[in-house]
Structure formats: C-alpha cells, structure tokens
Amino acid sequence: MRTVPGIRLTHTLRANAIRLPLAAALMVVAAGVQASDARQTSGDIRFGYVASETRARSGATTDADSVRARARLRVAGALGGGWHASGRVAARLDSEQDDEEFWMRTWAPGPAGLEDGQATIDEAYLEYRPAESPWSLRLGRFQAAFGLDDIMKKSLDQNDSTNFDITWTDGIWWQWRGNDWTTHVIARHNDRRGPTGALRRPLDFADDSSRAGLFVAVESKTAVGPLVQRIVTMTWLPSALRTNGLADPALEDYLAMTAKATAEWPLGQGGTKLRLGGEVGWAPDTPRREAVNSGTGAADALSWQASLSLMDVRPDHDVGIVYGRVADGWLLSSDFRPNEELLEARWVWQASKAWQFDARIRRREEIDLPASAAGPRRDDDVYLRATWKF
C-alpha cells in the first residue's frame, strides 16, 4: 500500500483556456444573485478511501489505493420576474494526484469528467420559471441525472457527476410538469474536441453536424400500485458514431432508447421496504467490434440492469445489490462501461440530514473479447466514503 501524502488544494488557472460565453454566464449569475435578497449558498464535501485491483487480459494484476475528495460550492437565487440563476464550483482531489489545474473548457478530459487534481465551474445557468406555469427553461451549464430510484441510482444514459466524478451538460433544458408525468427535452452542445460527460469512443464530434445532441425523457413518480418510478428516454447524437473507428471517415447517427421502472413493497411492521428496479436500453446502430476492441462483426446493443434494495432495514440504514450487463455497442453511461457485466453491493447510512456514509464493493468483467486476448479484463474495487451537505 502506498503512503498517502497530504492533498494539495492550490489550483492554477490557465487563462488561455477560458471560454468567454461560459465566463459571461457565470458573471451574470454572480451579479444577479448577489443583488437578490433570495440568495442561497449550499454545497457538499465528499471524501473517502478507494482501493482497486485490476487483472489485465494478459493475466497481469495491478492494484491502487488512495484517499479521494470532491468539494462543491453553489450560489443560487431568484433574480425577479420568474428568472433564477445558479453557479457552482467543483473540485476533484486525490492523494495520488500529480498536479492541480482549473479546467475551463467546453469539453471534459475524459469519460469520468475531470481528472484528479482538477476543478471547474460545473454549474452556470439561468432559468426562467413563470409563476403558476407548468414549464421552465434552463440555459447554460447544468447537472442532469436520470438514474433508478434505488440506493445505487445508476443509469444507462444521462447521469451527471456520479460518485466522486464531476461531469456536466452544456445546453438548453426545457421541462413540462403535468399532473402525473414530467417531460424533459435537453439540447446539448458537444465540442469538437470531446463531450462533457460519459459519451464514449468511437463517438466523435469533429463533424460540424454532430455539435448538437438531443435527450428526451418522460418520467413519473406518481405511485401506481407498487410502481413508484417510470421513465422512458431517448438520446440522439447526429453524425457522431465512427462506425469503423476514429481513423475512418464513415459516420452514422447514434440513437439509443431506455425504459426504467422502480417498484416498492412494505415488509412487515418495522418500516422496512423492498424496492426493485430495472432498466433496459437498446441502440439500433452500433460500431464494429474492431472499433471497440471486442472482437469482429457488429457490436451488440441490448443492455440492462436490475437492482434489489432493502430500505430502512434498520432506521436510516439501506442495503442493496445491482447487476448490470452492458453491450460493447452501448456508449452512453457514466455508471457502466461498454462490454462489461457489473455486480455491486452497497450499504448506506443516512446519519443525519447533513451526513451520509456509504460502503461499496464491486466487480466488473469484460464480456466479449478479440481472439488474441488471453482472458477478460476484471476490476475489483471497494470504497468507504462520507458526504457532508451544507
């Protein structure tokens, strides 16, 4: 085990990487909120110990462990006339980080968003919510998450900033709230150098027609019998799929759809509840397996997850397990990597309104392999973490 040095908190700003539209939006947020009597400050700090062991296809094993933290601070408030604003700074820190950097770009450095030692503005938006109106419109940089309503809250598609990660969405978010169903339409911007979240290769946004993507979700949390959550989603990324790999000019649209549901039943008289969740996703067009290094032929598309949670197994204590099997052609998830099956167990203790403690153990293993691979890659990892909200 490596010695854990102190986590450095100093970050250097690379001024030449600042994007003026986002900076201008943040100034509007700050100026407007400061002038408002309804200004609110909130945030959270998450820290914990993480450890992992990886077995490569060759059979060689490596291990790593570190102390990790994520800190976020938000300022939000009403501007008047139905307008609201929010801005937030987020940083991801690790005892094994090599450097520090303030990341101000319109793309993220990787599928997990920021790398260790980086900070950014992960929210900077204006929102218009007319009084007594069922619709709202959000413009700028924001967080959007559509996970299952269990204790793991995983998703096959849109799910910003899971675990210690920091991701975001740049674009426009329109919502319509009906009596039982809410409709979401998100038009997102994808930079030619890469996306801001978990849109994985061979998705590529160098082509001019791939700059805008569309996400649509219809959800309901109105209980119908045991059902407590129902969601249907669609993701459309035009001219973004490099079917034969990034070096080949062939392009196709990437379209993916999911259906998600969660159901709950009481168990006995002690307040314990059984919650079952499930999600299935499918994409009609997928890359070649040669492009994702999983074999030959067309990659699969059908992906799914299933979860079982015991809520309040003791007062404020929840436990759960999730199993997922994700195809090599599924390229959208921050919780599931393509071409892997996942098995995870988790415990959550909501100690107070401000404090939450989590423990997780997880195994991920490859499904499809090229003929040259000696065996599947396998990752085992654990974490113990605490989250303080203020």
Tab-separated table of C-alpha atoms in Angstrom, residues 117-383:
chain	number	residue	atom	x	y	z
A	117	GLY	CA	-6.446	17.459	-9.139
A	118	GLN	CA	-8.796	19.443	-11.390
A	119	ALA	CA	-11.543	21.937	-10.589
A	120	THR	CA	-14.122	23.665	-12.773
A	121	ILE	CA	-17.419	25.514	-12.854
A	122	ASP	CA	-19.896	22.636	-13.201
A	123	GLU	CA	-22.998	24.851	-12.997
A	124	ALA	CA	-23.597	28.289	-14.510
A	125	TYR	CA	-27.139	28.729	-15.751
A	126	LEU	CA	-30.128	31.000	-15.973
A	127	GLU	CA	-33.606	29.519	-15.595
A	128	TYR	CA	-36.975	31.023	-16.424
A	129	ARG	CA	-39.909	29.657	-14.386
A	130	PRO	CA	-43.078	31.671	-14.981
A	131	ALA	CA	-45.363	31.907	-11.957
A	132	GLU	CA	-48.074	29.231	-11.884
A	133	SER	CA	-46.841	27.778	-15.157
A	134	PRO	CA	-46.112	24.066	-15.777
A	135	TRP	CA	-42.983	24.729	-17.856
A	136	SER	CA	-39.472	26.033	-17.265
A	137	LEU	CA	-36.412	26.714	-19.418
A	138	ARG	CA	-32.787	26.407	-18.270
A	139	LEU	CA	-29.871	27.779	-20.298
A	140	GLY	CA	-26.149	27.324	-19.720
A	141	ARG	CA	-24.201	24.650	-17.826
A	142	PHE	CA	-26.175	22.341	-15.531
A	143	GLN	CA	-26.455	18.908	-13.937
A	144	ALA	CA	-28.931	16.346	-15.330
A	145	ALA	CA	-29.426	12.869	-13.842
A	146	PHE	CA	-31.990	10.163	-14.616
A	147	GLY	CA	-30.999	7.145	-12.518
A	148	LEU	CA	-33.112	4.431	-10.954
A	149	ASP	CA	-34.720	5.441	-7.670
A	150	ASP	CA	-32.857	2.879	-5.556
A	151	ILE	CA	-29.853	3.348	-3.280
A	152	MET	CA	-27.350	2.938	-6.172
A	153	LYS	CA	-29.137	5.381	-8.549
A	154	LYS	CA	-27.365	4.047	-11.642
A	155	SER	CA	-28.376	4.814	-15.204
A	156	LEU	CA	-27.619	3.504	-18.677
A	157	ASP	CA	-27.691	7.061	-20.060
A	158	GLN	CA	-27.816	10.643	-18.707
A	159	ASN	CA	-26.417	10.754	-15.156
A	160	ASP	CA	-24.050	13.631	-14.359
A	161	SER	CA	-21.490	13.633	-11.506
A	162	THR	CA	-21.868	10.170	-10.005
A	163	ASN	CA	-19.695	9.022	-7.080
A	164	PHE	CA	-16.568	11.261	-6.977
A	165	ASP	CA	-16.885	12.241	-10.652
A	166	ILE	CA	-17.517	15.753	-11.960
A	167	THR	CA	-19.341	15.961	-15.276
A	168	TRP	CA	-21.822	18.475	-16.669
A	169	THR	CA	-24.094	19.293	-19.598
A	170	ASP	CA	-23.883	22.472	-21.686
A	171	GLY	CA	-27.073	23.410	-23.478
A	172	ILE	CA	-30.787	24.099	-23.026
A	173	TRP	CA	-33.186	22.156	-20.772
A	174	TRP	CA	-36.940	22.529	-21.221
A	175	GLN	CA	-39.313	20.896	-18.718
A	176	TRP	CA	-43.076	20.477	-18.725
A	177	ARG	CA	-44.669	19.278	-15.469
A	178	GLY	CA	-48.083	17.673	-15.811
A	179	ASN	CA	-50.251	16.144	-13.109
A	180	ASP	CA	-48.507	12.763	-13.217
A	181	TRP	CA	-45.799	12.998	-15.879
A	182	THR	CA	-42.888	15.373	-16.481
A	183	THR	CA	-41.343	15.823	-19.925
A	184	HIS	CA	-37.680	16.802	-20.306
A	185	VAL	CA	-36.033	17.948	-23.524
A	186	ILE	CA	-32.296	18.682	-23.386
A	187	ALA	CA	-30.438	20.039	-26.404
A	188	ARG	CA	-26.745	19.656	-25.547
A	189	HIS	CA	-23.626	21.110	-27.112
A	190	ASN	CA	-20.760	18.759	-27.905
A	191	ASP	CA	-17.373	20.341	-28.539
A	192	ARG	CA	-15.337	19.049	-31.493
A	193	ARG	CA	-12.609	18.060	-29.017
A	194	GLY	CA	-14.946	15.928	-26.940
A	195	PRO	CA	-18.108	15.831	-24.825
A	196	THR	CA	-18.607	16.997	-21.229
A	197	GLY	CA	-19.738	13.622	-19.901
A	198	ALA	CA	-19.708	9.887	-20.492
A	199	LEU	CA	-20.155	9.715	-24.269
A	200	ARG	CA	-17.569	7.096	-25.131
A	201	ARG	CA	-15.459	6.389	-28.202
A	202	PRO	CA	-15.940	5.750	-31.069
A	203	LEU	CA	-18.471	8.564	-30.601
A	204	ASP	CA	-16.757	11.611	-32.075
A	205	PHE	CA	-17.866	15.218	-32.523
A	206	ALA	CA	-15.378	16.562	-35.059
A	207	ASP	CA	-18.041	16.767	-37.786
A	208	ASP	CA	-19.951	20.066	-37.857
A	209	SER	CA	-23.327	18.305	-37.892
A	210	SER	CA	-22.540	16.490	-34.628
A	211	ARG	CA	-22.261	19.590	-32.434
A	212	ALA	CA	-25.841	19.396	-31.102
A	213	GLY	CA	-27.323	16.305	-29.460
A	214	LEU	CA	-30.820	15.660	-28.132
A	215	PHE	CA	-32.009	13.918	-24.972
A	216	VAL	CA	-35.722	13.413	-24.274
A	217	ALA	CA	-37.200	11.840	-21.141
A	218	VAL	CA	-40.747	11.323	-19.907
A	219	GLU	CA	-40.929	10.389	-16.228
A	220	SER	CA	-43.481	9.843	-13.494
A	221	LYS	CA	-43.061	9.348	-9.759
A	222	THR	CA	-46.800	9.097	-9.130
A	223	ALA	CA	-47.384	5.744	-7.428
A	224	VAL	CA	-49.434	3.249	-9.427
A	225	GLY	CA	-49.820	0.137	-7.308
A	226	PRO	CA	-46.273	-0.858	-6.312
A	227	LEU	CA	-44.683	1.226	-9.100
A	228	VAL	CA	-43.023	4.375	-7.711
A	229	GLN	CA	-40.972	5.419	-10.750
A	230	ARG	CA	-41.358	5.114	-14.539
A	231	ILE	CA	-39.062	6.699	-17.142
A	232	VAL	CA	-38.684	6.395	-20.903
A	233	THR	CA	-35.712	8.148	-22.560
A	234	MET	CA	-34.234	8.735	-25.999
A	235	THR	CA	-30.758	10.001	-26.911
A	236	TRP	CA	-29.946	11.172	-30.440
A	237	LEU	CA	-26.407	12.126	-31.445
A	238	PRO	CA	-26.399	13.003	-35.172
A	239	SER	CA	-23.298	12.189	-37.256
A	240	ALA	CA	-21.383	11.173	-34.116
A	241	LEU	CA	-20.764	7.429	-34.494
A	242	ARG	CA	-17.478	6.461	-36.174
A	243	THR	CA	-18.669	3.013	-37.137
A	244	ASN	CA	-15.242	1.674	-38.094
A	245	GLY	CA	-13.216	3.607	-35.540
A	246	LEU	CA	-11.921	7.147	-35.136
A	247	ALA	CA	-9.481	6.859	-38.056
A	248	ASP	CA	-12.230	6.022	-40.569
A	249	PRO	CA	-14.411	8.777	-42.080
A	250	ALA	CA	-17.631	6.703	-42.053
A	251	LEU	CA	-20.275	8.391	-39.885
A	252	GLU	CA	-23.713	7.414	-38.618
A	253	ASP	CA	-26.223	8.864	-36.190
A	254	TYR	CA	-26.228	7.251	-32.746
A	255	LEU	CA	-29.730	6.665	-31.383
A	256	ALA	CA	-30.434	4.957	-28.059
A	257	MET	CA	-33.582	4.339	-26.026
A	258	THR	CA	-34.187	3.168	-22.463
A	259	ALA	CA	-37.106	2.197	-20.240
A	260	LYS	CA	-36.713	2.320	-16.439
A	261	ALA	CA	-39.017	1.424	-13.555
A	262	THR	CA	-38.870	1.004	-9.782
A	263	ALA	CA	-41.404	-0.759	-7.551
A	264	GLU	CA	-41.707	-0.906	-3.757
A	265	TRP	CA	-43.435	-3.157	-1.212
A	266	PRO	CA	-43.577	-2.909	2.612
A	267	LEU	CA	-42.050	-5.767	4.585
A	268	GLY	CA	-43.662	-6.417	7.960
A	269	GLN	CA	-44.378	-3.797	10.589
A	270	GLY	CA	-40.890	-2.413	11.171
A	271	GLY	CA	-40.859	0.099	8.323
A	272	THR	CA	-38.550	-1.943	6.079
A	273	LYS	CA	-39.403	-1.739	2.365
A	274	LEU	CA	-38.319	-3.889	-0.568
A	275	ARG	CA	-37.516	-1.879	-3.675
A	276	LEU	CA	-36.874	-3.499	-7.079
A	277	GLY	CA	-35.513	-1.524	-10.018
A	278	GLY	CA	-34.862	-2.345	-13.624
A	279	GLU	CA	-33.683	-0.662	-16.813
A	280	VAL	CA	-33.261	-1.862	-20.371
A	281	GLY	CA	-31.555	0.008	-23.217
A	282	TRP	CA	-31.197	-0.571	-26.933
A	283	ALA	CA	-29.407	1.191	-29.806
A	284	PRO	CA	-30.308	0.315	-33.438
A	285	ASP	CA	-26.893	1.283	-34.890
A	286	THR	CA	-23.632	0.265	-33.237
A	287	PRO	CA	-19.938	0.352	-34.178
A	288	ARG	CA	-17.941	-2.557	-35.487
A	289	ARG	CA	-16.346	-4.640	-32.763
A	290	GLU	CA	-12.962	-3.953	-34.321
A	291	ALA	CA	-13.524	-0.266	-33.384
A	292	VAL	CA	-14.085	-1.079	-29.696
A	293	ASN	CA	-11.544	-3.943	-29.473
A	294	SER	CA	-14.087	-6.600	-28.541
A	295	GLY	CA	-13.834	-8.994	-31.495
A	296	THR	CA	-15.186	-8.955	-35.035
A	297	GLY	CA	-18.577	-8.125	-36.516
A	298	ALA	CA	-21.209	-5.653	-35.387
A	299	ALA	CA	-21.227	-4.732	-31.693
A	300	ASP	CA	-24.266	-5.647	-29.610
A	301	ALA	CA	-26.740	-3.038	-28.389
A	302	LEU	CA	-29.089	-4.598	-25.823
A	303	SER	CA	-28.087	-3.596	-22.269
A	304	TRP	CA	-29.805	-3.863	-18.902
A	305	GLN	CA	-29.523	-3.546	-15.138
A	306	ALA	CA	-31.571	-4.900	-12.215
A	307	SER	CA	-31.397	-3.863	-8.566
A	308	LEU	CA	-32.768	-5.016	-5.218
A	309	SER	CA	-32.743	-2.666	-2.228
A	310	LEU	CA	-33.900	-3.058	1.354
A	311	MET	CA	-34.838	0.425	2.548
A	312	ASP	CA	-34.701	1.102	6.302
A	313	VAL	CA	-33.539	-2.409	7.062
A	314	ARG	CA	-32.654	-0.597	10.280
A	315	PRO	CA	-33.734	3.011	10.867
A	316	ASP	CA	-31.862	5.142	8.273
A	317	HIS	CA	-29.851	2.144	7.026
A	318	ASP	CA	-30.299	0.829	3.465
A	319	VAL	CA	-28.587	-2.077	1.687
A	320	GLY	CA	-28.779	-3.098	-1.937
A	321	ILE	CA	-27.285	-5.017	-4.841
A	322	VAL	CA	-27.253	-4.308	-8.564
A	323	TYR	CA	-26.332	-6.459	-11.541
A	324	GLY	CA	-25.845	-4.995	-14.995
A	325	ARG	CA	-24.860	-6.382	-18.364
A	326	VAL	CA	-23.852	-3.713	-20.877
A	327	ALA	CA	-23.173	-4.375	-24.553
A	328	ASP	CA	-19.997	-3.366	-26.350
A	329	GLY	CA	-22.058	-1.046	-28.565
A	330	TRP	CA	-23.633	0.882	-25.659
A	331	LEU	CA	-21.670	4.151	-25.376
A	332	LEU	CA	-23.679	6.484	-23.099
A	333	SER	CA	-23.323	5.545	-19.440
A	334	SER	CA	-21.224	7.065	-16.662
A	335	ASP	CA	-22.120	4.141	-14.357
A	336	PHE	CA	-21.462	1.231	-16.730
A	337	ARG	CA	-18.555	0.799	-19.112
A	338	PRO	CA	-19.274	-0.792	-22.516
A	339	ASN	CA	-18.759	-4.547	-22.866
A	340	GLU	CA	-18.895	-5.349	-19.156
A	341	GLU	CA	-21.011	-7.117	-16.615
A	342	LEU	CA	-21.175	-5.499	-13.189
A	343	LEU	CA	-22.090	-6.844	-9.762
A	344	GLU	CA	-22.173	-4.419	-6.845
A	345	ALA	CA	-23.284	-4.400	-3.215
A	346	ARG	CA	-23.779	-1.200	-1.254
A	347	TRP	CA	-24.669	-0.024	2.256
A	348	VAL	CA	-25.928	3.492	3.012
A	349	TRP	CA	-26.422	5.137	6.411
A	350	GLN	CA	-28.229	8.487	6.479
A	351	ALA	CA	-26.839	9.514	9.853
A	352	SER	CA	-28.476	12.956	9.782
A	353	LYS	CA	-29.852	15.473	7.329
A	354	ALA	CA	-26.295	16.658	6.674
A	355	TRP	CA	-24.264	13.424	6.897
A	356	GLN	CA	-24.383	10.262	4.775
A	357	PHE	CA	-21.995	7.296	4.902
A	358	ASP	CA	-21.595	4.704	2.113
A	359	ALA	CA	-19.651	1.486	1.586
A	360	ARG	CA	-19.386	-0.348	-1.722
A	361	ILE	CA	-17.802	-3.498	-3.133
A	362	ARG	CA	-17.910	-4.067	-6.902
A	363	ARG	CA	-16.685	-6.443	-9.603
A	364	ARG	CA	-16.616	-5.629	-13.334
A	365	GLU	CA	-15.598	-8.103	-16.028
A	366	GLU	CA	-15.409	-7.952	-19.816
A	367	ILE	CA	-17.942	-9.909	-21.871
A	368	ASP	CA	-16.711	-10.128	-25.488
A	369	LEU	CA	-13.040	-10.452	-26.430
A	370	PRO	CA	-10.905	-10.459	-29.572
A	371	ALA	CA	-9.345	-13.799	-30.478
A	372	SER	CA	-5.895	-12.583	-29.392
A	373	ALA	CA	-6.945	-11.931	-25.764
A	374	ALA	CA	-5.800	-14.484	-23.198
A	375	GLY	CA	-8.702	-13.703	-20.855
A	376	PRO	CA	-11.184	-10.991	-19.854
A	377	ARG	CA	-10.151	-7.861	-18.033
A	378	ARG	CA	-11.516	-7.819	-14.483
A	379	ASP	CA	-11.694	-4.979	-11.960
A	380	ASP	CA	-12.462	-5.375	-8.256
A	381	ASP	CA	-12.842	-2.244	-6.149
A	382	VAL	CA	-14.133	-1.010	-2.803
A	383	TYR	CA	-14.726	2.338	-1.185
